[in-house]
Amino acid sequence: MIVIREAISGDIRTISRIHVDVWRSTYPGIIPDKALANLSYEKREKAWHHVFADAPNASGFAYLAEDDSGQLVGFADGGRERTGSLDTQGS
């Protein structure tokens, strides 16, 4: 069974590891190898700390998937369109 729950700041290290590992396993041949090699857990952690620090003022979200043993196995995050360039009224 998989449980979906809202992410908390204590999950940042694990989210960062999942984030980097998934990119490295998913995007070879799509994203240049050099870019994938330059990904790091530390850089992703810093970026996720900024996301969580901005959370009270942002309209974003992050959710985690946990397996039966409580291990985090995936995440999803998103938020509102920020550029204002999309037609959200549906023409």
Coordinates of N, CA and C in Angstrom, one line a residue:
M1 N 0.8 -1.2 0.0 CA 0.0 0.0 0.0 C 0.9 1.2 0.0
I2 N 0.5 2.3 -0.7 CA 1.2 3.5 -0.8 C 0.3 4.6 -0.1
V3 N 0.9 5.4 0.8 CA 0.3 6.4 1.5 C 0.8 7.8 0.9
I4 N -0.1 8.7 0.6 CA 0.2 10.0 0.1 C 0.0 11.0 1.2
R5 N 1.0 11.8 1.5 CA 0.9 12.8 2.6 C 1.6 14.1 2.2
E6 N 1.2 15.2 2.8 CA 1.8 16.4 2.6 C 3.2 16.4 3.0
A7 N 4.1 17.0 2.3 CA 5.5 17.1 2.6 C 5.8 18.1 3.7
I8 N 6.8 17.8 4.6 CA 7.2 18.7 5.6 C 8.6 19.0 5.4
S9 N 9.1 20.1 6.1 CA 10.5 20.5 5.9 C 11.5 19.4 6.3
G10 N 11.1 18.5 7.2 CA 11.9 17.4 7.6 C 12.1 16.3 6.5
D11 N 11.4 16.5 5.5 CA 11.5 15.5 4.3 C 12.5 16.0 3.3
I12 N 13.0 17.2 3.4 CA 13.8 17.8 2.4 C 15.0 17.0 1.9
R13 N 15.7 16.4 2.8 CA 16.9 15.6 2.4 C 16.5 14.4 1.5
T14 N 15.4 13.7 1.9 CA 15.0 12.6 1.2 C 14.4 13.0 -0.2
I15 N 13.6 14.1 -0.2 CA 13.0 14.6 -1.5 C 14.2 14.9 -2.4
S16 N 15.2 15.6 -1.9 CA 16.4 16.0 -2.7 C 17.0 14.7 -3.3
R17 N 17.2 13.7 -2.6 CA 17.8 12.5 -3.1 C 17.0 11.8 -4.2
I18 N 15.7 11.7 -3.9 CA 14.7 11.2 -4.9 C 14.8 12.0 -6.2
H19 N 14.7 13.3 -6.0 CA 14.7 14.3 -7.1 C 15.9 14.0 -8.0
V20 N 17.1 14.0 -7.5 CA 18.4 13.8 -8.3 C 18.4 12.4 -8.9
D21 N 18.1 11.4 -8.1 CA 18.2 10.1 -8.6 C 17.2 9.8 -9.7
V22 N 16.0 10.4 -9.6 CA 15.0 10.2 -10.7 C 15.5 10.9 -12.0
W23 N 16.0 12.1 -11.8 CA 16.4 12.8 -13.0 C 17.6 12.1 -13.7
R24 N 18.5 11.6 -12.9 CA 19.6 10.9 -13.5 C 19.2 9.5 -14.2
S25 N 18.2 8.9 -13.7 CA 17.7 7.7 -14.3 C 16.7 7.9 -15.4
T26 N 16.1 9.0 -15.5 CA 15.0 9.2 -16.4 C 15.5 10.0 -17.7
Y27 N 16.4 10.9 -17.5 CA 16.7 11.9 -18.6 C 18.0 11.7 -19.4
P28 N 18.7 10.6 -19.2 CA 19.9 10.4 -20.1 C 19.4 10.3 -21.6
G29 N 20.1 11.0 -22.4 CA 19.7 11.1 -23.8 C 18.7 12.1 -24.2
I30 N 18.1 12.7 -23.1 CA 17.2 13.8 -23.3 C 17.8 15.1 -22.8
I31 N 18.5 15.1 -21.7 CA 19.2 16.2 -21.1 C 20.7 15.9 -21.2
P32 N 21.5 16.9 -21.6 CA 22.9 16.6 -21.7 C 23.5 15.9 -20.5
D33 N 24.4 14.9 -20.8 CA 25.0 14.2 -19.7 C 25.7 15.1 -18.7
K34 N 26.3 16.1 -19.2 CA 27.0 17.1 -18.3 C 26.1 17.7 -17.3
A35 N 24.9 18.1 -17.7 CA 23.9 18.6 -16.8 C 23.5 17.6 -15.8
L36 N 23.3 16.4 -16.2 CA 22.9 15.4 -15.2 C 24.0 15.1 -14.2
A37 N 25.2 15.1 -14.7 CA 26.4 14.9 -13.8 C 26.6 16.0 -12.8
N38 N 26.1 17.2 -13.2 CA 26.3 18.4 -12.3 C 25.2 18.5 -11.2
L39 N 24.2 17.6 -11.3 CA 23.1 17.6 -10.3 C 23.8 17.1 -9.0
S40 N 23.4 17.7 -7.9 CA 23.9 17.2 -6.6 C 22.8 17.3 -5.5
Y41 N 22.9 16.4 -4.6 CA 22.0 16.4 -3.5 C 22.0 17.7 -2.7
E42 N 23.2 18.2 -2.5 CA 23.4 19.5 -1.8 C 22.7 20.6 -2.5
K43 N 22.8 20.8 -3.8 CA 22.2 21.9 -4.5 C 20.7 21.7 -4.4
R44 N 20.2 20.5 -4.6 CA 18.7 20.3 -4.5 C 18.2 20.6 -3.1
E45 N 19.0 20.2 -2.1 CA 18.5 20.5 -0.7 C 18.4 22.0 -0.6
K46 N 19.3 22.8 -1.0 CA 19.2 24.2 -0.9 C 18.0 24.8 -1.6
A47 N 17.8 24.2 -2.8 CA 16.6 24.7 -3.6 C 15.3 24.3 -2.9
W48 N 15.2 23.1 -2.3 CA 14.0 22.7 -1.6 C 13.9 23.5 -0.3
H49 N 15.0 23.9 0.4 CA 14.8 24.7 1.5 C 14.2 26.1 1.2
H50 N 14.5 26.6 0.0 CA 13.9 27.9 -0.5 C 12.4 27.6 -0.7
V51 N 12.1 26.5 -1.3 CA 10.6 26.2 -1.6 C 9.9 26.2 -0.2
F52 N 10.4 25.5 0.7 CA 9.7 25.4 2.0 C 9.7 26.7 2.8
A53 N 10.7 27.5 2.6 CA 10.8 28.8 3.3 C 9.7 29.8 2.7
D54 N 9.5 29.6 1.4 CA 8.5 30.5 0.7 C 7.1 30.0 0.9
A55 N 6.9 28.8 1.4 CA 5.6 28.1 1.4 C 4.5 28.9 2.0
P56 N 4.7 29.6 3.1 CA 3.6 30.4 3.7 C 3.1 31.5 2.7
N57 N 3.9 32.0 1.8 CA 3.5 33.1 0.9 C 3.3 32.6 -0.5
A58 N 3.5 31.3 -0.7 CA 3.3 30.8 -2.1 C 2.0 30.0 -2.2
S59 N 1.7 29.7 -3.4 CA 0.5 28.9 -3.7 C 0.9 27.5 -4.1
G60 N 2.1 27.1 -3.8 CA 2.6 25.7 -4.2 C 2.2 24.6 -3.2
F61 N 2.5 23.4 -3.6 CA 2.3 22.3 -2.8 C 3.3 21.2 -3.0
A62 N 3.5 20.3 -2.1 CA 4.4 19.2 -2.3 C 3.8 18.0 -1.5
Y63 N 3.7 16.9 -2.1 CA 3.2 15.7 -1.5 C 4.2 14.5 -1.7
L64 N 4.2 13.6 -0.8 CA 5.1 12.5 -0.8 C 4.3 11.2 -0.9
A65 N 4.9 10.2 -1.5 CA 4.4 8.8 -1.5 C 5.3 8.0 -0.6
E66 N 4.7 7.3 0.4 CA 5.4 6.4 1.3 C 4.9 5.0 1.1
D67 N 5.8 4.0 1.2 CA 5.4 2.6 1.1 C 5.0 2.1 2.5
D68 N 4.7 0.8 2.5 CA 4.3 0.2 3.8 C 5.3 0.4 4.9
S69 N 6.5 0.4 4.6 CA 7.6 0.5 5.7 C 7.8 2.0 6.1
G70 N 7.1 2.9 5.4 CA 7.3 4.3 5.8 C 8.5 5.0 5.0
Q71 N 9.0 4.2 4.0 CA 10.1 4.8 3.2 C 9.5 5.7 2.1
L72 N 10.1 6.9 1.9 CA 9.6 7.8 0.8 C 10.0 7.2 -0.5
V73 N 9.1 7.1 -1.4 CA 9.4 6.5 -2.7 C 9.1 7.4 -3.9
G74 N 8.5 8.6 -3.6 CA 8.2 9.5 -4.7 C 7.7 10.8 -4.1
F75 N 7.6 11.8 -5.0 CA 7.0 13.1 -4.6 C 6.3 13.8 -5.8
A76 N 5.5 14.7 -5.5 CA 4.9 15.5 -6.5 C 4.8 16.9 -6.0
D77 N 5.1 17.9 -6.8 CA 5.0 19.3 -6.4 C 4.5 20.1 -7.5
G78 N 3.9 21.2 -7.2 CA 3.4 22.1 -8.2 C 2.9 23.4 -7.6
G79 N 2.2 24.2 -8.4 CA 1.7 25.4 -8.0 C 1.0 26.2 -9.1
R80 N 0.6 27.4 -8.9 CA -0.1 28.2 -9.9 C 0.8 28.6 -11.0
E81 N 0.3 28.8 -12.1 CA 1.0 29.4 -13.3 C 1.5 30.8 -12.8
R82 N 2.8 31.1 -13.0 CA 3.3 32.3 -12.5 C 3.6 33.4 -13.5
T83 N 3.6 33.1 -14.8 CA 4.0 34.1 -15.7 C 2.8 35.0 -16.2
G84 N 1.6 34.5 -16.0 CA 0.4 35.3 -16.4 C 0.2 35.2 -17.9
S85 N 1.0 34.4 -18.6 CA 0.9 34.3 -20.1 C 0.0 33.3 -20.6
L86 N -0.6 32.4 -19.7 CA -1.5 31.4 -20.1 C -2.9 31.9 -20.0
D87 N -3.8 31.5 -21.0 CA -5.2 31.8 -20.9 C -5.9 30.9 -20.0
T88 N -6.2 31.3 -18.8 CA -6.8 30.4 -17.8 C -8.3 30.5 -17.8
Q89 N -8.8 31.4 -18.7 CA -10.3 31.5 -18.8 C -10.9 30.5 -19.8
G90 N -10.1 29.9 -20.6 CA -10.5 28.9 -21.6 C -11.3 29.5 -22.7
S91 N -10.6 29.9 -23.7 CA -11.2 30.6 -24.8 C -11.9 29.7 -25.8

